[in-house]
PDB file of C-alpha atoms in Angstrom:
ATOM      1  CA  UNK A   1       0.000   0.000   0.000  1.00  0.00           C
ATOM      2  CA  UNK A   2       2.769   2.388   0.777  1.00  0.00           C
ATOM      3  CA  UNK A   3       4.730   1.950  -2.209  1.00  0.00           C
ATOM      4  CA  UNK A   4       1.260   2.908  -4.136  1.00  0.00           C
ATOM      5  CA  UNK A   5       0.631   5.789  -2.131  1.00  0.00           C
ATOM      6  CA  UNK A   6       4.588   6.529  -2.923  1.00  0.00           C
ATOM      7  CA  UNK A   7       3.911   6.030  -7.123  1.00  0.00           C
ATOM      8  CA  UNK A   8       0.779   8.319  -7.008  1.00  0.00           C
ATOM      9  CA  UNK A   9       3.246  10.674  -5.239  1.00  0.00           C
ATOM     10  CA  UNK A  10       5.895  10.534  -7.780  1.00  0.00           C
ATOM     11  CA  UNK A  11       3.772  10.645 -10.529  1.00  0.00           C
ATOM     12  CA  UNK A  12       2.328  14.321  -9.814  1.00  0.00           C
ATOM     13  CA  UNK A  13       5.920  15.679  -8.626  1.00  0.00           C
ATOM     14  CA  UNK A  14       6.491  14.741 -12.817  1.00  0.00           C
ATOM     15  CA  UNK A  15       4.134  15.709 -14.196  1.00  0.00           C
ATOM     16  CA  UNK A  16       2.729  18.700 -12.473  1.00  0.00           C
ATOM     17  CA  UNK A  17       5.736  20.850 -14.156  1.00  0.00           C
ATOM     18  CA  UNK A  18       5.432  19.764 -17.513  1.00  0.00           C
ATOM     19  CA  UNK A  19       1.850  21.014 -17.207  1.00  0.00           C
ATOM     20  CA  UNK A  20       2.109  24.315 -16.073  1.00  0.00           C
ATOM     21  CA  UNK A  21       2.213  27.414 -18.522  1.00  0.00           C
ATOM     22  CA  UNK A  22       4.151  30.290 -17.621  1.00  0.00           C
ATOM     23  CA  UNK A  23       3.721  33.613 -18.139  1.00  0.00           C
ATOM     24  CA  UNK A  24       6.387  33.713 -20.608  1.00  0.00           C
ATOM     25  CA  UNK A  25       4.989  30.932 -22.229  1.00  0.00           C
ATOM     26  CA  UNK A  26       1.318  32.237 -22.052  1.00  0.00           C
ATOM     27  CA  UNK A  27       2.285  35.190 -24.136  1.00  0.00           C
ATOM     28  CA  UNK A  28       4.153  33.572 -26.631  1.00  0.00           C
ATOM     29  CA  UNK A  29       1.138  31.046 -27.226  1.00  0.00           C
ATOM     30  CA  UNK A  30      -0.675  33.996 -27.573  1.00  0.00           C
ATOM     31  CA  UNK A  31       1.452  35.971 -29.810  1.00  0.00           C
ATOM     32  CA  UNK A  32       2.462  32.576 -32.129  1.00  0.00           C
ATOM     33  CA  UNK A  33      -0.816  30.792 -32.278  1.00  0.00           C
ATOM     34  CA  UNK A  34      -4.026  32.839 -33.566  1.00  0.00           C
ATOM     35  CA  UNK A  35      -6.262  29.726 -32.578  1.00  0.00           C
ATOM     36  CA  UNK A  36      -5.031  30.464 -28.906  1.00  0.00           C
ATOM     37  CA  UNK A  37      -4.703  34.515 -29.142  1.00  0.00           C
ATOM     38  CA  UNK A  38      -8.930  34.064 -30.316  1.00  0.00           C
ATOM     39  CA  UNK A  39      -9.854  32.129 -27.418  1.00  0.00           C
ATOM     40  CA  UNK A  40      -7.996  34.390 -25.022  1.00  0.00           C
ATOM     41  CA  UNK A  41      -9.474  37.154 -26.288  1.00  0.00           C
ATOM     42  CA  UNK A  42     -12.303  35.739 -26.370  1.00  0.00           C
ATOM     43  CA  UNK A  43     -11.800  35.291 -22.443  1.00  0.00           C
ATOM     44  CA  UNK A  44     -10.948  38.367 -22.108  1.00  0.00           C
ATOM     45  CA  UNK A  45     -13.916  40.131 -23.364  1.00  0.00           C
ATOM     46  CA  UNK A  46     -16.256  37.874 -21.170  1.00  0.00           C
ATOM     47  CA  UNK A  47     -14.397  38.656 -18.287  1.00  0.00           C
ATOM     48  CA  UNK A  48     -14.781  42.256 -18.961  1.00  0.00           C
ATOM     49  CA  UNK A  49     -18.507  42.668 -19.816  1.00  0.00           C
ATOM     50  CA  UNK A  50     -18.694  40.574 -16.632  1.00  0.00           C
ATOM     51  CA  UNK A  51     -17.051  43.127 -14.271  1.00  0.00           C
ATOM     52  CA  UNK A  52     -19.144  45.750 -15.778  1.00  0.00           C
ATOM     53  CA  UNK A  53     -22.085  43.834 -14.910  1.00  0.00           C
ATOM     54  CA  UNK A  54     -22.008  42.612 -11.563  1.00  0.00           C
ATOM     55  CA  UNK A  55     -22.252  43.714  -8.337  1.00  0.00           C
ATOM     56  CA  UNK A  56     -18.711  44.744  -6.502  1.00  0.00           C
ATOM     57  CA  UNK A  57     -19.306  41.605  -4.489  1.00  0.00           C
ATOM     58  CA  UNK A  58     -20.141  39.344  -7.008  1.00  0.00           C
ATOM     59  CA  UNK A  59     -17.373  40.461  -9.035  1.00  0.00           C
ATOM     60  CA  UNK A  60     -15.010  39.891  -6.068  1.00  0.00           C
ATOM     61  CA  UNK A  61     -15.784  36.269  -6.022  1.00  0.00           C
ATOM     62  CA  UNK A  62     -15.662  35.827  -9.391  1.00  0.00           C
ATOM     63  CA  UNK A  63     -12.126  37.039  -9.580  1.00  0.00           C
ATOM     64  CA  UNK A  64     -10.492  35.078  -7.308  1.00  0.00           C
ATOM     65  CA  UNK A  65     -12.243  32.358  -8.951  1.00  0.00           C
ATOM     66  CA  UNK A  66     -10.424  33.447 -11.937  1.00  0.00           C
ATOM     67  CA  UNK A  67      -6.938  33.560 -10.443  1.00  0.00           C
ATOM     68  CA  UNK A  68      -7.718  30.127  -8.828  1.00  0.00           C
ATOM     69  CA  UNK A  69      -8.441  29.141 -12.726  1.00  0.00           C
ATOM     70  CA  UNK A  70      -5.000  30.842 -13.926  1.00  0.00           C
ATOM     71  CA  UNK A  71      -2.615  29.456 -11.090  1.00  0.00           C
ATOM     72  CA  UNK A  72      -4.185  25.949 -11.177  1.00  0.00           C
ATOM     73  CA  UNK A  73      -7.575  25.250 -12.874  1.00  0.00           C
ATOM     74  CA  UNK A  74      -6.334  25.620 -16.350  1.00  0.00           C
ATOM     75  CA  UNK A  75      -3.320  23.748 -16.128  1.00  0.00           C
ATOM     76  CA  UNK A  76      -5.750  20.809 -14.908  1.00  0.00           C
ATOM     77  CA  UNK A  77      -8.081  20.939 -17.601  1.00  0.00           C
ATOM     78  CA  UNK A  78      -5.108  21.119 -20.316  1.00  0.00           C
ATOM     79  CA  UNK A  79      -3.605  18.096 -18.600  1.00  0.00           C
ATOM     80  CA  UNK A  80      -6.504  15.939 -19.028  1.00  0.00           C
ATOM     81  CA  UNK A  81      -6.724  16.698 -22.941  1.00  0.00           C
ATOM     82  CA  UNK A  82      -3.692  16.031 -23.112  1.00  0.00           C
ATOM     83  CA  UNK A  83      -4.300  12.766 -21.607  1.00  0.00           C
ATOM     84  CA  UNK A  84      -7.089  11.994 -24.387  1.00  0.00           C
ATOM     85  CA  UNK A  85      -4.468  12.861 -26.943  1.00  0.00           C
ATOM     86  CA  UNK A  86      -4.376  16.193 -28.005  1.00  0.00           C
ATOM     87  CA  UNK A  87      -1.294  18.091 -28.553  1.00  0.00           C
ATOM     88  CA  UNK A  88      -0.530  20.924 -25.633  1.00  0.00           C
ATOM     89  CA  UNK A  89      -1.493  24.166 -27.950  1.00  0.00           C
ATOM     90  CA  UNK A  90      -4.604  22.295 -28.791  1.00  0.00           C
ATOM     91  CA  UNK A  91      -5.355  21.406 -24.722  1.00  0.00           C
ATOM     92  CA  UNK A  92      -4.692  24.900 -23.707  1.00  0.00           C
ATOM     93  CA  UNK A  93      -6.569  26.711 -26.446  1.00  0.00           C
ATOM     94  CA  UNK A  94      -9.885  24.262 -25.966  1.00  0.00           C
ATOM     95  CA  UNK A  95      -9.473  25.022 -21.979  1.00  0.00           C
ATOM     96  CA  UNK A  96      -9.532  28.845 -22.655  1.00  0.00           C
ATOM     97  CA  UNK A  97     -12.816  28.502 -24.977  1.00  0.00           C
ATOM     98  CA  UNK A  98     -14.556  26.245 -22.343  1.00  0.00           C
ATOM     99  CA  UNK A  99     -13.488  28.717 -19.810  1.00  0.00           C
ATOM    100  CA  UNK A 100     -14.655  31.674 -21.687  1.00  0.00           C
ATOM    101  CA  UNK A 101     -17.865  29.353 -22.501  1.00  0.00           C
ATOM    102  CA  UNK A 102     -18.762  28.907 -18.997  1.00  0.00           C
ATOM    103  CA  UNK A 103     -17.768  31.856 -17.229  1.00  0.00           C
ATOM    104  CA  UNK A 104     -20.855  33.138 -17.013  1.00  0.00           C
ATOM    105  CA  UNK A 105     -22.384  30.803 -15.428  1.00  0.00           C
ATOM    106  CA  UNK A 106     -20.254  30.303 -12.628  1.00  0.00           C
ATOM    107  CA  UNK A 107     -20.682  34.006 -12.037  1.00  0.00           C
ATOM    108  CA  UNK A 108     -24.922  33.296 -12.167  1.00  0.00           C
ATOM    109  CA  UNK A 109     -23.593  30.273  -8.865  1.00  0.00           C
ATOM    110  CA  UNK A 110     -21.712  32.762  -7.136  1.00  0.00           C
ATOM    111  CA  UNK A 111     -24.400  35.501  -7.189  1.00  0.00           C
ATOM    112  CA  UNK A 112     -26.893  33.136  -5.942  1.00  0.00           C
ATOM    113  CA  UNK A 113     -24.919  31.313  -3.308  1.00  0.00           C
ATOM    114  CA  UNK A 114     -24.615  35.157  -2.283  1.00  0.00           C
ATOM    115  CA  UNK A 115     -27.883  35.757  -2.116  1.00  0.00           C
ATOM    116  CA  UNK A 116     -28.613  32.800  -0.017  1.00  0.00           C
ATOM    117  CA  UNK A 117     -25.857  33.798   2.489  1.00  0.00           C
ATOM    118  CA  UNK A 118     -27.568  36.340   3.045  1.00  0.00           C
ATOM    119  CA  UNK A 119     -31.176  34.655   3.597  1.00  0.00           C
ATOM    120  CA  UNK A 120     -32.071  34.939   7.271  1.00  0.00           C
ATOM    121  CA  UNK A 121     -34.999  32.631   9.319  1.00  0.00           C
ATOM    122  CA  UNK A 122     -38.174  34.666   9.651  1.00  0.00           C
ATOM    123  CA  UNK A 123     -38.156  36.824  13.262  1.00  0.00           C
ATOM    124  CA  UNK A 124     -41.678  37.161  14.987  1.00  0.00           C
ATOM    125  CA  UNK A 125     -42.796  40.127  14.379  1.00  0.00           C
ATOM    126  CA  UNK A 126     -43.124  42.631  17.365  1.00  0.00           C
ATOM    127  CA  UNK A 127     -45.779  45.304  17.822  1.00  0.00           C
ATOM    128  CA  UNK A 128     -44.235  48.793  17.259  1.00  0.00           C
ATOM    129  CA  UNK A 129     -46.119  51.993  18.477  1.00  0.00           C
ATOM    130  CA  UNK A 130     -47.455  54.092  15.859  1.00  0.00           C
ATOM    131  CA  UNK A 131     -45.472  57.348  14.974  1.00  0.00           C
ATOM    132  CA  UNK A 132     -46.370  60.240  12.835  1.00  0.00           C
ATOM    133  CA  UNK A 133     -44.889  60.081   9.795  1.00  0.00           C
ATOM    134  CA  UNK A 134     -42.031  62.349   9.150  1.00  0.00           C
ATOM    135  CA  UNK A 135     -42.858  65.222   6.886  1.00  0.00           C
ATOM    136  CA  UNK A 136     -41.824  64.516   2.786  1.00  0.00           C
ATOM    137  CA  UNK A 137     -38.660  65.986   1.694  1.00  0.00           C
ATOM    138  CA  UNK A 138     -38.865  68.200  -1.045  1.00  0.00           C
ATOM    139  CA  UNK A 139     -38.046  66.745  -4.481  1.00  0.00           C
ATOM    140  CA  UNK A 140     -34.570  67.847  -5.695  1.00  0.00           C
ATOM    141  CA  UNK A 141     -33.716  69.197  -8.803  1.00  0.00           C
ATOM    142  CA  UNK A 142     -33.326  67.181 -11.874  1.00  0.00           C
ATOM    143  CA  UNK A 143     -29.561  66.895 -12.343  1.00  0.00           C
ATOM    144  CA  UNK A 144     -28.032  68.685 -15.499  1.00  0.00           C
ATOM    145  CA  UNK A 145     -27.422  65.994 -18.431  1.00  0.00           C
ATOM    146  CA  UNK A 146     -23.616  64.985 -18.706  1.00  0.00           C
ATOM    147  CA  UNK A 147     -22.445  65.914 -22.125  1.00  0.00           C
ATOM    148  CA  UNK A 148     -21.994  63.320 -24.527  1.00  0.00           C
ATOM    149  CA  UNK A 149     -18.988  61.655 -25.176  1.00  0.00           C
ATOM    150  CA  UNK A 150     -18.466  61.940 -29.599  1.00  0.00           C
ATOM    151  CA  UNK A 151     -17.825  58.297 -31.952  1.00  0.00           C
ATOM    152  CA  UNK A 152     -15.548  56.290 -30.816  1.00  0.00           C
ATOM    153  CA  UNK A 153     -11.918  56.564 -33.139  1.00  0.00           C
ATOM    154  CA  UNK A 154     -10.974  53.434 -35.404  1.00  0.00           C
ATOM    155  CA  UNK A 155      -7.474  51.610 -34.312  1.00  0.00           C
ATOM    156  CA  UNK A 156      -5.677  53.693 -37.436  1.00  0.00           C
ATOM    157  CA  UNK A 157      -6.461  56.832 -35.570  1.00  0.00           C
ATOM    158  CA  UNK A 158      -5.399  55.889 -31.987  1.00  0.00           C
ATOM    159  CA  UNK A 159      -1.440  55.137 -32.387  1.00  0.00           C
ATOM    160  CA  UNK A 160       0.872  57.605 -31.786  1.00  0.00           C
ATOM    161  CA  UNK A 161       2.410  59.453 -28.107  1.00  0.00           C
ATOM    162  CA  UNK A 162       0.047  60.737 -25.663  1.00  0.00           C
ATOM    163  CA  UNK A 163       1.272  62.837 -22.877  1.00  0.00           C
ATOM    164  CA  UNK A 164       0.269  64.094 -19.752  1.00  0.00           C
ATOM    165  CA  UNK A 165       1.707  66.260 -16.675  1.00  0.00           C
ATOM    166  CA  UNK A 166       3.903  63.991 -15.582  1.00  0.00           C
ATOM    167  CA  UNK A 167       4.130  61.109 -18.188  1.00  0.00           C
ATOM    168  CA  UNK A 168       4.079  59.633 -21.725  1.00  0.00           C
ATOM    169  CA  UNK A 169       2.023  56.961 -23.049  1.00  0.00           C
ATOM    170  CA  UNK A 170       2.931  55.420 -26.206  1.00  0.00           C
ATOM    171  CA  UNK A 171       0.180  53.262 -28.598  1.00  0.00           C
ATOM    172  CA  UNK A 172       1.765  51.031 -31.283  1.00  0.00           C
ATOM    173  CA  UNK A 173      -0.590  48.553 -33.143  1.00  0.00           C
ATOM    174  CA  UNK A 174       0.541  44.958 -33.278  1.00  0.00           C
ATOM    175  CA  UNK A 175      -1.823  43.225 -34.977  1.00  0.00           C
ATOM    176  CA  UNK A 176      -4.939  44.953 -37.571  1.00  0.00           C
ATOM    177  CA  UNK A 177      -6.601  42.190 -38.089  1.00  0.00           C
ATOM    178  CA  UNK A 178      -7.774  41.676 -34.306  1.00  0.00           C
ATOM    179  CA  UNK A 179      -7.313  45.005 -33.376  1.00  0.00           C
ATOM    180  CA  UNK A 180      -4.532  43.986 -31.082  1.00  0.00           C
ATOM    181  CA  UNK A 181      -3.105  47.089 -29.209  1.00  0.00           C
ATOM    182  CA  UNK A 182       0.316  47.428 -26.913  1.00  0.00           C
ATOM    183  CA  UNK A 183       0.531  50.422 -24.818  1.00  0.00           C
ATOM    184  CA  UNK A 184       3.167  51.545 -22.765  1.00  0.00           C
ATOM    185  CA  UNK A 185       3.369  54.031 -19.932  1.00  0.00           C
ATOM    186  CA  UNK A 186       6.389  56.045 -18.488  1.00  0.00           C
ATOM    187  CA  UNK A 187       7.052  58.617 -15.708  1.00  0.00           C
ATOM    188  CA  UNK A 188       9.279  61.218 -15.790  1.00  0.00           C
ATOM    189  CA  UNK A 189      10.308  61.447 -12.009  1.00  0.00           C
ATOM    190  CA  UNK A 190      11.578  58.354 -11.966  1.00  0.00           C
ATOM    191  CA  UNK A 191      11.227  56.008 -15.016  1.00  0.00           C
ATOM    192  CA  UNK A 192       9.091  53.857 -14.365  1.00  0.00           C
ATOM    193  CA  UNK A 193       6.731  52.042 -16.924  1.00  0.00           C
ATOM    194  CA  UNK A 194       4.615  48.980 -17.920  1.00  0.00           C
ATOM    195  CA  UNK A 195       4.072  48.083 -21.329  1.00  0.00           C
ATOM    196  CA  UNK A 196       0.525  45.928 -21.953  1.00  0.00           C
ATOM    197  CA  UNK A 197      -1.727  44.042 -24.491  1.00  0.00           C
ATOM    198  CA  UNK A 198      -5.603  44.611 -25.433  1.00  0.00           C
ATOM    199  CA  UNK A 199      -7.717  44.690 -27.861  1.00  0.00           C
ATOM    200  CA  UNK A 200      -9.642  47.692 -28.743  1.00  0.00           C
ATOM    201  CA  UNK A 201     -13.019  47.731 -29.065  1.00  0.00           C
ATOM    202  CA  UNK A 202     -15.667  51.106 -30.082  1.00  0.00           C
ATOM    203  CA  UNK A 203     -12.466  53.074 -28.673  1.00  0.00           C
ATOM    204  CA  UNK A 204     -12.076  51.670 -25.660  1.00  0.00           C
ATOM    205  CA  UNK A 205      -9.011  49.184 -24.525  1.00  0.00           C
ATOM    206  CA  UNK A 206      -8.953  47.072 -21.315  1.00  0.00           C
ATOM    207  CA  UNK A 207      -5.813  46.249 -20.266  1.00  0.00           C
ATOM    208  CA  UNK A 208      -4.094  44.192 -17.276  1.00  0.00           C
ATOM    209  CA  UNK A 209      -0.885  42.288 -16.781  1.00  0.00           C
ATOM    210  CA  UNK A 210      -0.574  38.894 -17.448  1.00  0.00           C
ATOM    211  CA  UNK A 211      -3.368  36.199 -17.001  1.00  0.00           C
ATOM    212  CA  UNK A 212      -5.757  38.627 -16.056  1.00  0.00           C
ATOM    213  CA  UNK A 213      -3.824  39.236 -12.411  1.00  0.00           C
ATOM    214  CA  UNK A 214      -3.851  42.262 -10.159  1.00  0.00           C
ATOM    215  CA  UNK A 215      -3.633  45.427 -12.109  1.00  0.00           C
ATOM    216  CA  UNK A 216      -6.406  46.319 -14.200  1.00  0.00           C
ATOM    217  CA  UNK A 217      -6.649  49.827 -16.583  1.00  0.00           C
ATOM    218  CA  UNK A 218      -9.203  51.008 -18.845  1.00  0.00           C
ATOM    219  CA  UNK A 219      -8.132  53.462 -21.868  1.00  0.00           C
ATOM    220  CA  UNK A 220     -11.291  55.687 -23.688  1.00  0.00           C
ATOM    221  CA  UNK A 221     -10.220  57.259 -26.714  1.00  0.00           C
ATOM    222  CA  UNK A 222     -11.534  60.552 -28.299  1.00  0.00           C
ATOM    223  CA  UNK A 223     -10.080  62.973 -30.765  1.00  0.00           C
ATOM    224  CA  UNK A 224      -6.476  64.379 -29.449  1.00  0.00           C
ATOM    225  CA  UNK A 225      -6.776  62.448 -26.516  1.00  0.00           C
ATOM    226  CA  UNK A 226      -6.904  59.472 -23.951  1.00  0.00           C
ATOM    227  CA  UNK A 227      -8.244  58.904 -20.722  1.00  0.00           C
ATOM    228  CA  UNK A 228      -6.694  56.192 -18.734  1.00  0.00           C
ATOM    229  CA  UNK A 229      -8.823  54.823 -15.159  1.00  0.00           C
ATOM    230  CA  UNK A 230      -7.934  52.313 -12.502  1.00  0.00           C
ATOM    231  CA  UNK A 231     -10.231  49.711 -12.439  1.00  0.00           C
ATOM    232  CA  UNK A 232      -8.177  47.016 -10.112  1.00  0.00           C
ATOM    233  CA  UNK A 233      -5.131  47.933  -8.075  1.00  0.00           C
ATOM    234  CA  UNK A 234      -5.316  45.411  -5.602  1.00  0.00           C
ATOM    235  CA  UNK A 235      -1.732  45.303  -5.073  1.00  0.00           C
ATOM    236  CA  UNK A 236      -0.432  47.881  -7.102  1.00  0.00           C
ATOM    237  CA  UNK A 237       0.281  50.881  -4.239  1.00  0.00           C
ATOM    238  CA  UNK A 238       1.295  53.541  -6.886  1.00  0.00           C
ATOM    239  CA  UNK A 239      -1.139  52.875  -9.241  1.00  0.00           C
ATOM    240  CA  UNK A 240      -3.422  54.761  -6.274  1.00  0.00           C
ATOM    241  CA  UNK A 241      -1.223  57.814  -5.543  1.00  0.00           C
ATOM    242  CA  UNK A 242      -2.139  61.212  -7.205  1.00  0.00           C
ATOM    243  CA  UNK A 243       0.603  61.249  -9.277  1.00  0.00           C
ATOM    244  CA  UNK A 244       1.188  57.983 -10.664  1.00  0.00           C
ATOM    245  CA  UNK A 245       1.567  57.861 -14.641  1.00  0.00           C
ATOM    246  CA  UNK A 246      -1.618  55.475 -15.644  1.00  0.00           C
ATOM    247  CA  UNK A 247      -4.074  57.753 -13.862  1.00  0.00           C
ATOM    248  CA  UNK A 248      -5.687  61.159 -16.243  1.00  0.00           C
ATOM    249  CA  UNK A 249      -6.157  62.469 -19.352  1.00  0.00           C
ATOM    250  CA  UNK A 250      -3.012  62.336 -22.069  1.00  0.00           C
ATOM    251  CA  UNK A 251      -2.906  64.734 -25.085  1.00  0.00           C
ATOM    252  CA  UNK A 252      -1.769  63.512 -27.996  1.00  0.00           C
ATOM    253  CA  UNK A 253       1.876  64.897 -29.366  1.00  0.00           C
ATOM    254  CA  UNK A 254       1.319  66.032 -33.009  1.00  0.00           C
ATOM    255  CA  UNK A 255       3.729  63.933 -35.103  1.00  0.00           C
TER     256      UNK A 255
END
């Protein structure tokens, strides 16, 4: 029995590595294989009309979900394609689509496990004294309409340098025929930047580091300019602070 228990043992410690993508390897699947780069977009734009959707809490739930999927999850459902034969490009594209298939319902579980949670048994009800009803406030003014925002820009008319107070932001297409956009920030003070991936769509561009992980920014386009917001920045510190580079509105440098 022990020298089973010891060959189950063995067998994982192999094969468990061979398994695993990295991020490095993540992004060149994506960049080498247009089978793979469509079903991680694919992902990707489920994920995001999914954050725009649900509650904060839901959400929550949902992404650490998705991290559990990235760090582990995937790599399980790629291994057991592979085990029915399929090559590891194949496994790992066919786990993305499934992933991007089903998403949506695992957020519909979460949401009502929530609600459940949150279900309480019926108290008796107690006899309260009547009180006189409070006077109605007076209705508030109708607030002013927000002005509307103008078309969004194609992907020819986005690239170029944008620039801000304290930063650049550079946008350099990579690939026309999915829209595929890399953008990369940098800070005067001090240097720093962070180059990303998206794809745009009706001028806007989500972007994150890899897998989907901690730091999330979204990029809306109009003539002459961008706006860049902080949508995640769970552990990105800076990203928070006044003055770091992602956060405000870039012109763009006439070239």
């Amino acid at each position: 029995m022990k020298r089973f228990v010891y060959a189950l043992a063995l067998i994982f410690l192999l094969t468990a590595p061979a398994f695993a993508l990295s991020d490095e390897e993540y992004l060149k699947m994506r960049k080498s294989n247009s089978d793979f780069a469509r079903a991680d977009k694919k992902l990707s734009q489920v994920y995001s009309r999914l954050k725009s959707k649900l509650p904060k809490r839901v959400f929550a739930e949902l992404q650490k979900s998705q991290r559990e999927w990235v760090s582990s999850g995937r790599d399980e459902a790629a291994a057991a394609l592979m085990n029915d034969g399929y090559s590891r490009l194949e496994a790992y594209t066919i786990a993305t689509n499934d992933r991007a298939d089903i998403l949506p319902e695992i957020a519909a579980e979460i949401s009502e496990s929530l609600k459940n949670s949150r279900k309480s048994p019926p108290r008796k009800q107690e006899v309260q004294p009547k009180k006189i009803p409070d006077p109605e406030p007076e209705p508030e003014p109708d607030p002013e309409p927000e002005p509307t925002e103008s078309a969004p820009l194609s992907i020819s008319q986005i690239e170029g340098e944008y620039q801000s107070d304290n930063g650049f932001l550079t946008v350099r297409i990579t690939d026309l025929n999915t829209s595929e956009v890399q953008v990369t920030f940098s800070r005067f003070k001090d240097g720093v930047h962070w180059t990303s991936k998206g794809w745009l769509e009706n001028g806007v561009l989500e972007l994150s580091d890899n897998n989907y992980s901690e730091c999330q920014a979204t990029l809306k386009f109009s003539a002459g300019s961008v706006k860049v917001e902080i949508t995640d920045t769970d552990d990105w510190n800076e990203a928070v602070s006044p003055d770091f580079v992602l956060k405000g509105t870039y012109k763009k440098l006439k070239g």
